[in-house]
Every structure is written in C-alpha cells, then in structure tokens.
Amino acid sequence: MAKMGTSSRVAAAIVVVLGLVLSLAVVCNGGKTSSFVRKVEKTVDMPLDSDVFKVPPGYNAPQQVHITQGDQLGKAVIVSWVTVEELGSNTVLYWSAYSKKQKSEGKVTTYKFYNYTSGYIHHTTIRNLKFNTKYYYVVGIGHTERQFWFITPPEVGPDVPYTFGLIGDLGQSFDSNKTLTHYELNPQKGQAVLFVGDLSYADNYPNHDNVRWDTWGRFTERSVAYQPWIWTAGNHEIDFAPEIGETKPFKPYTHRYHVPYKASGSTAPFWYSIKRASAYIIVLSSYSAYGKYTPQYKWLEQELPMVNRSETPWLIVLMHSPWYNSYNYHYMEGETMRVMYEPWFVQYKVDVVFAGHVHAYERSERISNVAYNIVNGICIPVKDQSAPVYITIGDGGNLEGLATNMTEPQPAYSAYREASFGHATFDIKNRTHAYYGWHRNQDGYAVTADSMWFFNRYYHPVDDSTSAQ
Ligand SMILES: [Fe+2]
C-alpha cells in the first residue's frame, strides 16, 4: 500500500468522494507500490579499461557493430560499424544457408564534436532479404574481417508470434551491464529490442566526451550486432552545447545511429514507424516539435489511420518522456505532448505505450484523460478500455542512479511501480494475447517481478486489468 500523511489522506478522501460523485467510472483503488527494498549503492560508470569496452584486435578492425531494421517490413537491415585507423571498406558480405554470398555497399561519415573527432562511421543497408532466415554477415573487408549473424523477422501477419525486449536509459554503468546480461539470459528470448531513448550518457562528461559514445557502442555490440535495436531519441541524445560551440542538436546520435524513417514517409529520423511480425511500432520524439502544424504532428495525423490492424493487430508506441508518471522526477514533462496526441491514441486504440526518462519502473491501468478542456475542469484520468497501458521502463541502470522518490499517495491509475533497475519483454502470442513481463536485476533471470496478459484492443478489447475488479 502507498503511504500517506494526514493532510494528503484528507485530500485523497476528498478526491475519491468527488470522483464517485462525478462518475462511477473513476478509478478509485490505488495500485501497488512494490515493497521490494533494493540495496542502495551508487551507480557508477564502468572504467574505460573495462573488458566490455575492449577494442577488437587487428588492424582497422570494425568496432561498435550494430544493426537495426532497414525498411518498413523487415526485409532490410542497416548494418553500422566504426573503423579507426583508416577509412576501410563500406561493404557488407552476407549469406544464408540457402543463398550464395552477396555484397552490399554503403556510405561512411565522420563528425567533430568540440575537440573530439569520430572514427569512420559506416552505414550499409542490405535489402531484399528473405523473412525468417538466419543470415551471416562480415564487415571489415580488406583489413580485419569480423563475422556476425542475425535472423530476419517472419513475414508480417496478424498471428505471427514475436518477442520484443524493452530497454531504456541504459548508459554504461555496472548496473547497465547487469541489465543487458539479464536481457540476454532471460529465458523469454527477445528477438529485437525496442529501445526507448537515452543511450550512452556521454553528455554527462566534460565537453560531452564523445569517447563515451564509442565505449557504449562497444559495450552494446554483444547484443545489437546480432539483433536489431529499434531506436528512440531521448534527451541525452540532444547534445546541444552552445557553451562549447556545439549548436546542432542530435549530432553524435544521428551520425552513429541510422533508422529507416523515409520508409514510413517521415522527414526526420526522430519519428517513424516499422512493421515487425504482428506489431506496428510508432516511434515519436519528445524533443522535436509536436504541436499542431509541425512535421511530426502532420506525420502522425496521417500515419495512425494507415495502421491496418487486420494485418498488424498490435499497435505499440515508443517515446522517451512518459505521459503518465507518478515519480517526483520529470514530473509532468510529458504533459504537453499528452494533451496533443492522447485523443488519437484512444481513437486508434493503441495497445501499449513504452517510455523511459524516469529511472524506475511503472505500469498504468488502461486510462485516459481526454475529457478535459480548459473550462470543464474534468481532469482526473478515468478507466478507458480504448486507451493504452502506459509503461515507464527507464530503469536500464545509467550513472544518474535510480528515481526513488514517488508522489504519494499512489494515483489510482498507477497499477505497479518500483524503483529498481531492470528490463521487460513483450511476448506476442497471436492476434489476441501477449504476455508482458518486467524483470528486476536483483532476481534470477527467469523471474518476472511484474507481469500482465495483454488483450489486444482491436481483436479482444475486454478488460485486461490486473487489479481486483
Ligand atoms: Fe531521459
């Protein structure tokens, strides 16, 4: 149970009574604040000589290898890597057990950030892949070759099972390493990661020391070279530092991490969509303009009606700053975007929204707050079976530490909250059911500390709340 003081008890009672008077649909039972007590230790970054940051041996060896989806359907993959000694080749050599070796040619880029100069950052898209096929690929041709593999997703369709991992605000601390290890060893094997923003936290270092972008790339390679991570931009990707002459936002992020935004008609890499198996994933940017008439608004306005739920029943939205957050960190930061877009999310029956930013875990009930306007005063979120579940998964483990301070009492719409590092999986079984599980780093790899059976909002829109009815 949530703890509360006398005055807040009275206030809470008034709210509850008013709520009952106003509407029986008002959610009155607060959710669960976990009693799990985490040993509080300082979260510190792994030192530069840590083995997870090791540079691969060999002349001009490719490092920081990472892949992401390269088109809207999952038949293309963007392969990216960095070479340091010299330019090297942009070629990716790839093959499957059923095809001969093929080559694809890409491009190279570099950037400067204050007194830092990047290595040669290669991006090569490989296209026309077969669905549901294991491909091997080689980069570093002509110098030190390194080989990796990935498995393409099954063909898009309504009953295609698929398991997504969910990681946010990862950083590169000892805790970040635990989170990644737990994700890798989770028996609920994630096939692709939905990453909700804040990657390296290099901007926490003097002059945004971009060496920490390189170390992050080497640290995460063990997962992201083998399965795609779907990227969302967070505030730690902005790298806006006019005090050192760096005035182009997102410079390191956009040079290092490419996404297939043009395939979904987007005009910027910060908002875009992909289909993967039975899911339609929309990525939004909390740090790009989203008001009426802006490019992101116009894109989302024409995007949502195009989602064909009989093809992709599961509609998932990723963003960095959460709309529903009951921690005393980043409180209300997502509010202006909520005001703009929440009516659409309810209208188009989004299944789930994943966000990060707050370094803790929280899951909401299905609620909406779309009745409000500036004169009617109706401003309490109400249960709404057309609304998404909102999940904050910003608990990757970065050096800023945990958000432990919560608003009290726990709001009625908050189903479960806990300040622990961890990750989650969203395991789609078919068009009607998906199993969601959150894992805290202190538990064994198979333990879910919070879980929920999701009922699809299009095919099975019945109450899937985990609270007592
Ligand atoms: Fe953030």
PDB file of N, CA and C in Angstrom, residues 6 8 21 25 35 46 130 141 163 177 180 256 270 290-291 296 350 396 444 469:
ATOM      1  N   THR A   6      -1.466  12.736   7.014  1.00  0.00           N
ATOM      2  CA  THR A   6      -2.857  13.040   7.356  1.00  0.00           C
ATOM      3  C   THR A   6      -3.489  14.005   6.362  1.00  0.00           C
ATOM      4  N   SER A   8      -2.604  14.685   3.301  1.00  0.00           N
ATOM      5  CA  SER A   8      -2.816  14.107   1.971  1.00  0.00           C
ATOM      6  C   SER A   8      -3.913  13.049   2.022  1.00  0.00           C
ATOM      7  N   VAL A  21     -18.825  10.964  -7.021  1.00  0.00           N
ATOM      8  CA  VAL A  21     -19.971  11.794  -7.366  1.00  0.00           C
ATOM      9  C   VAL A  21     -19.970  12.078  -8.866  1.00  0.00           C
ATOM     10  N   ALA A  25     -17.147   5.691 -13.162  1.00  0.00           N
ATOM     11  CA  ALA A  25     -16.049   5.131 -13.950  1.00  0.00           C
ATOM     12  C   ALA A  25     -14.687   5.546 -13.421  1.00  0.00           C
ATOM     13  N   SER A  35       7.005  -3.439  -2.419  1.00  0.00           N
ATOM     14  CA  SER A  35       7.695  -3.375  -1.135  1.00  0.00           C
ATOM     15  C   SER A  35       9.135  -3.862  -1.261  1.00  0.00           C
ATOM     16  N   MET A  46      31.345   2.142 -15.735  1.00  0.00           N
ATOM     17  CA  MET A  46      32.466   1.213 -15.817  1.00  0.00           C
ATOM     18  C   MET A  46      33.684   1.983 -16.334  1.00  0.00           C
ATOM     19  N   LYS A 130      15.222 -12.584 -47.211  1.00  0.00           N
ATOM     20  CA  LYS A 130      14.075 -13.484 -47.025  1.00  0.00           C
ATOM     21  C   LYS A 130      13.623 -13.382 -45.567  1.00  0.00           C
ATOM     22  N   ILE A 141      36.085  -5.831 -44.557  1.00  0.00           N
ATOM     23  CA  ILE A 141      36.704  -6.497 -45.709  1.00  0.00           C
ATOM     24  C   ILE A 141      37.947  -5.721 -46.169  1.00  0.00           C
ATOM     25  N   THR A 163       8.741 -11.841 -29.964  1.00  0.00           N
ATOM     26  CA  THR A 163       9.084 -11.347 -28.624  1.00  0.00           C
ATOM     27  C   THR A 163      10.010 -10.142 -28.721  1.00  0.00           C
ATOM     28  N   ASN A 177      25.398  -2.934 -17.306  1.00  0.00           N
ATOM     29  CA  ASN A 177      25.921  -4.236 -17.734  1.00  0.00           C
ATOM     30  C   ASN A 177      25.058  -5.371 -17.186  1.00  0.00           C
ATOM     31  N   LEU A 180      21.800  -5.535 -19.264  1.00  0.00           N
ATOM     32  CA  LEU A 180      21.997  -6.168 -20.579  1.00  0.00           C
ATOM     33  C   LEU A 180      22.175  -7.679 -20.421  1.00  0.00           C
ATOM     34  N   ARG A 256      25.707   8.361 -35.725  1.00  0.00           N
ATOM     35  CA  ARG A 256      26.033   6.987 -35.328  1.00  0.00           C
ATOM     36  C   ARG A 256      24.892   5.997 -35.514  1.00  0.00           C
ATOM     37  N   PHE A 270      13.696  11.203 -36.180  1.00  0.00           N
ATOM     38  CA  PHE A 270      13.259  11.170 -34.782  1.00  0.00           C
ATOM     39  C   PHE A 270      11.856  10.596 -34.613  1.00  0.00           C
ATOM     40  N   TYR A 290       6.109  19.022 -31.669  1.00  0.00           N
ATOM     41  CA  TYR A 290       4.977  18.118 -31.867  1.00  0.00           C
ATOM     42  C   TYR A 290       3.641  18.845 -31.850  1.00  0.00           C
ATOM     43  N   GLY A 291       3.692  20.173 -31.797  1.00  0.00           N
ATOM     44  CA  GLY A 291       2.443  20.946 -31.799  1.00  0.00           C
ATOM     45  C   GLY A 291       1.758  20.884 -33.140  1.00  0.00           C
ATOM     46  N   GLN A 296       6.146  16.625 -37.236  1.00  0.00           N
ATOM     47  CA  GLN A 296       5.826  15.397 -36.502  1.00  0.00           C
ATOM     48  C   GLN A 296       4.314  15.223 -36.350  1.00  0.00           C
ATOM     49  N   VAL A 350      -4.481   2.350 -29.352  1.00  0.00           N
ATOM     50  CA  VAL A 350      -3.090   1.920 -29.156  1.00  0.00           C
ATOM     51  C   VAL A 350      -3.071   0.885 -28.022  1.00  0.00           C
ATOM     52  N   GLY A 396      17.185   1.206 -17.098  1.00  0.00           N
ATOM     53  CA  GLY A 396      18.321   0.476 -17.653  1.00  0.00           C
ATOM     54  C   GLY A 396      19.563   0.472 -16.775  1.00  0.00           C
ATOM     55  N   GLY A 444      16.602 -13.743 -10.173  1.00  0.00           N
ATOM     56  CA  GLY A 444      17.119 -14.700 -11.151  1.00  0.00           C
ATOM     57  C   GLY A 444      16.611 -14.331 -12.541  1.00  0.00           C
ATOM     58  N   GLN A 469     -11.199  -6.429  -9.394  1.00  0.00           N
ATOM     59  CA  GLN A 469     -12.338  -5.715 -10.003  1.00  0.00           C
ATOM     60  C   GLN A 469     -13.383  -5.382  -8.951  1.00  0.00           C
TER      61      GLN A 469
END
